[in-house]
Amino acid sequence: MRVCSGWRRFLLCLPLIFFLPHIFSVLELHKNSTVNDLHKSHNKKFDHLVLGPAAGEGLHDRLQCQGTKALNKTHLSTSSGNFSFGESVAFVTFYAAYDSSVDRLVNGRLKDLVTVGNISYSKVERSMAILNVFVNFVQMTMPQSNIIILTDPASKLPLHRNRVSIYPIQGEYSRDKLMLQRIRSYITFLEARLEEHSQSQGHINHYIFTDSDVSVVDDLGQIFYNYPNIHLALTFRNNKEQPLNSGFIAVRGTPDGMLRAKVFLQEVLKVYGSKYMKASRMLGDQLALAWVVRSHPHFDAKRFARPQAFVEDISGASVLFLPCAIYNWTPPEGAGQFHGMPLDVKVVHFKGSRKRLMLESWNFLDSSSNISDMLCLILKSGRTKYDF
């Protein structure tokens, strides 16, 4: 059948010739605006938890959730109890006090005030709240561990907790040099501990250097118990450019372990300063870590693609590589997240804008006392950006 044959039909169809392109352009504009709206809503930060689907549904070795109720239980270990008398684990975190002058009043109220639960926080207060929750998690899972906070001598941290000590270290604490200063502070701390150890024999204190926005949800003493010959441990993920995360570094507390870890970090600092100063504010330390490890002639970087622990000799140090999926699990990014949360997860790292989720998680755990249910809350909320 012919369409629009003859002059009459041609004249009837003539308006369509002019209107169809306009209709298509309107439809295309609507399509683009819908995509843009979806993109904007995806990047929107929320001031409350938003629950979504739990990744890893149906996988036998992943946490299974129904709402915020865990259908299976995480595998918790208590291997620190296997330590011989005179061994312990201490957590060391680097903290730079926030400049309180930025918390200016706007119309008689503090700018950027954030409310979590029944408490409102300024920028300074929310930073301290994260640090306190970090302490809470460590003291819940490893109550015999001490916590050491490396910071600027000029800062006066309002933190008075049992088994928590402030360790001031002179340095450069400007925002664009923080990651450099963190490595320097680790080296200075290890040097001091080496000197102290030479004067007092006996007790061995292993150290775990972590960011303060992590939650320790299982006993980490088993790292040193299960791998008695390693000097330090790093966490890795299947990421070509940044396979190593600097937010978790474990160091054996023997003189040999601390010395080799110090030398290793000094090499990282040297590479950082010579190659990655343009990334000094962020990521430079991770890039330098990766360069030092990959530059070892016999190192096989393909091992980063498999989430299995392995040991390598790097510059004279026996280095244990631990999968981020278990020892540095990050919502929503990081190795293993898109396949859910492993049942034996030990550390959850609340990078970037997920720090509200860290506070909310502790509040939930404080009211429920169920770690597995709390992990469901994290798993189902981890893909959303929050307000700080």
PDB file of N, CA, C and O in Angstrom, residues 237-245 276 283-291 294 304:
ATOM      1  N   ARG A 237      44.372  -4.600  46.301  1.00  0.00           N
ATOM      2  CA  ARG A 237      43.112  -4.772  45.574  1.00  0.00           C
ATOM      3  C   ARG A 237      43.430  -4.908  44.090  1.00  0.00           C
ATOM      4  O   ARG A 237      44.545  -4.595  43.652  1.00  0.00           O
ATOM      5  N   ASN A 238      42.469  -5.330  43.332  1.00  0.00           N
ATOM      6  CA  ASN A 238      42.644  -5.515  41.894  1.00  0.00           C
ATOM      7  C   ASN A 238      42.424  -4.180  41.185  1.00  0.00           C
ATOM      8  O   ASN A 238      41.398  -3.920  40.587  1.00  0.00           O
ATOM      9  N   ASN A 239      43.420  -3.310  41.302  1.00  0.00           N
ATOM     10  CA  ASN A 239      43.362  -1.974  40.721  1.00  0.00           C
ATOM     11  C   ASN A 239      44.697  -1.715  40.045  1.00  0.00           C
ATOM     12  O   ASN A 239      45.738  -1.700  40.713  1.00  0.00           O
ATOM     13  N   LYS A 240      44.675  -1.482  38.748  1.00  0.00           N
ATOM     14  CA  LYS A 240      45.916  -1.399  37.985  1.00  0.00           C
ATOM     15  C   LYS A 240      46.796  -0.241  38.430  1.00  0.00           C
ATOM     16  O   LYS A 240      48.018  -0.395  38.580  1.00  0.00           O
ATOM     17  N   GLU A 241      46.214   0.938  38.643  1.00  0.00           N
ATOM     18  CA  GLU A 241      47.006   2.119  38.974  1.00  0.00           C
ATOM     19  C   GLU A 241      47.329   2.216  40.468  1.00  0.00           C
ATOM     20  O   GLU A 241      48.401   2.666  40.845  1.00  0.00           O
ATOM     21  N   GLN A 242      46.374   1.814  41.311  1.00  0.00           N
ATOM     22  CA  GLN A 242      46.557   1.941  42.759  1.00  0.00           C
ATOM     23  C   GLN A 242      46.225   0.616  43.458  1.00  0.00           C
ATOM     24  O   GLN A 242      45.214   0.496  44.147  1.00  0.00           O
ATOM     25  N   PRO A 243      47.071  -0.390  43.271  1.00  0.00           N
ATOM     26  CA  PRO A 243      46.756  -1.707  43.839  1.00  0.00           C
ATOM     27  C   PRO A 243      46.912  -1.780  45.354  1.00  0.00           C
ATOM     28  O   PRO A 243      46.370  -2.683  45.987  1.00  0.00           O
ATOM     29  N   LEU A 244      47.667  -0.839  45.944  1.00  0.00           N
ATOM     30  CA  LEU A 244      47.930  -0.886  47.387  1.00  0.00           C
ATOM     31  C   LEU A 244      47.251   0.280  48.084  1.00  0.00           C
ATOM     32  O   LEU A 244      47.277   1.413  47.597  1.00  0.00           O
ATOM     33  N   ASN A 245      46.642   0.004  49.232  1.00  0.00           N
ATOM     34  CA  ASN A 245      46.000   1.058  50.010  1.00  0.00           C
ATOM     35  C   ASN A 245      46.834   1.343  51.251  1.00  0.00           C
ATOM     36  O   ASN A 245      47.184   0.431  52.001  1.00  0.00           O
ATOM     37  N   TYR A 276      56.112  11.706  42.869  1.00  0.00           N
ATOM     38  CA  TYR A 276      54.664  11.908  42.994  1.00  0.00           C
ATOM     39  C   TYR A 276      54.277  13.144  43.802  1.00  0.00           C
ATOM     40  O   TYR A 276      53.211  13.175  44.417  1.00  0.00           O
ATOM     41  N   LEU A 283      46.738  10.416  47.324  1.00  0.00           N
ATOM     42  CA  LEU A 283      47.116   9.289  46.460  1.00  0.00           C
ATOM     43  C   LEU A 283      48.616   9.141  46.224  1.00  0.00           C
ATOM     44  O   LEU A 283      49.061   8.070  45.819  1.00  0.00           O
ATOM     45  N   GLY A 284      49.403  10.182  46.475  1.00  0.00           N
ATOM     46  CA  GLY A 284      50.833  10.076  46.214  1.00  0.00           C
ATOM     47  C   GLY A 284      51.490   8.957  46.988  1.00  0.00           C
ATOM     48  O   GLY A 284      52.365   8.255  46.468  1.00  0.00           O
ATOM     49  N   ASP A 285      51.069   8.757  48.241  1.00  0.00           N
ATOM     50  CA  ASP A 285      51.662   7.694  49.049  1.00  0.00           C
ATOM     51  C   ASP A 285      51.326   6.314  48.505  1.00  0.00           C
ATOM     52  O   ASP A 285      52.149   5.409  48.500  1.00  0.00           O
ATOM     53  N   GLN A 286      50.103   6.169  47.981  1.00  0.00           N
ATOM     54  CA  GLN A 286      49.705   4.880  47.419  1.00  0.00           C
ATOM     55  C   GLN A 286      50.437   4.591  46.109  1.00  0.00           C
ATOM     56  O   GLN A 286      50.826   3.453  45.842  1.00  0.00           O
ATOM     57  N   LEU A 287      50.629   5.632  45.307  1.00  0.00           N
ATOM     58  CA  LEU A 287      51.388   5.468  44.070  1.00  0.00           C
ATOM     59  C   LEU A 287      52.844   5.117  44.372  1.00  0.00           C
ATOM     60  O   LEU A 287      53.448   4.280  43.690  1.00  0.00           O
ATOM     61  N   ALA A 288      53.405   5.753  45.403  1.00  0.00           N
ATOM     62  CA  ALA A 288      54.790   5.459  45.778  1.00  0.00           C
ATOM     63  C   ALA A 288      54.920   4.042  46.325  1.00  0.00           C
ATOM     64  O   ALA A 288      55.895   3.335  46.027  1.00  0.00           O
ATOM     65  N   LEU A 289      53.962   3.611  47.138  1.00  0.00           N
ATOM     66  CA  LEU A 289      53.949   2.235  47.635  1.00  0.00           C
ATOM     67  C   LEU A 289      53.981   1.246  46.479  1.00  0.00           C
ATOM     68  O   LEU A 289      54.769   0.292  46.469  1.00  0.00           O
ATOM     69  N   ALA A 290      53.084   1.471  45.508  1.00  0.00           N
ATOM     70  CA  ALA A 290      53.000   0.561  44.366  1.00  0.00           C
ATOM     71  C   ALA A 290      54.303   0.556  43.573  1.00  0.00           C
ATOM     72  O   ALA A 290      54.756  -0.499  43.106  1.00  0.00           O
ATOM     73  N   TRP A 291      54.929   1.722  43.416  1.00  0.00           N
ATOM     74  CA  TRP A 291      56.173   1.799  42.644  1.00  0.00           C
ATOM     75  C   TRP A 291      57.274   0.995  43.335  1.00  0.00           C
ATOM     76  O   TRP A 291      58.011   0.245  42.676  1.00  0.00           O
ATOM     77  N   ARG A 294      56.371  -2.807  42.909  1.00  0.00           N
ATOM     78  CA  ARG A 294      56.458  -3.286  41.527  1.00  0.00           C
ATOM     79  C   ARG A 294      57.876  -3.228  40.968  1.00  0.00           C
ATOM     80  O   ARG A 294      58.214  -3.978  40.036  1.00  0.00           O
ATOM     81  N   PHE A 304      47.922  -9.434  42.301  1.00  0.00           N
ATOM     82  CA  PHE A 304      46.948  -8.491  42.829  1.00  0.00           C
ATOM     83  C   PHE A 304      45.533  -8.789  42.326  1.00  0.00           C
ATOM     84  O   PHE A 304      44.562  -8.307  42.899  1.00  0.00           O
TER      85      PHE A 304
END
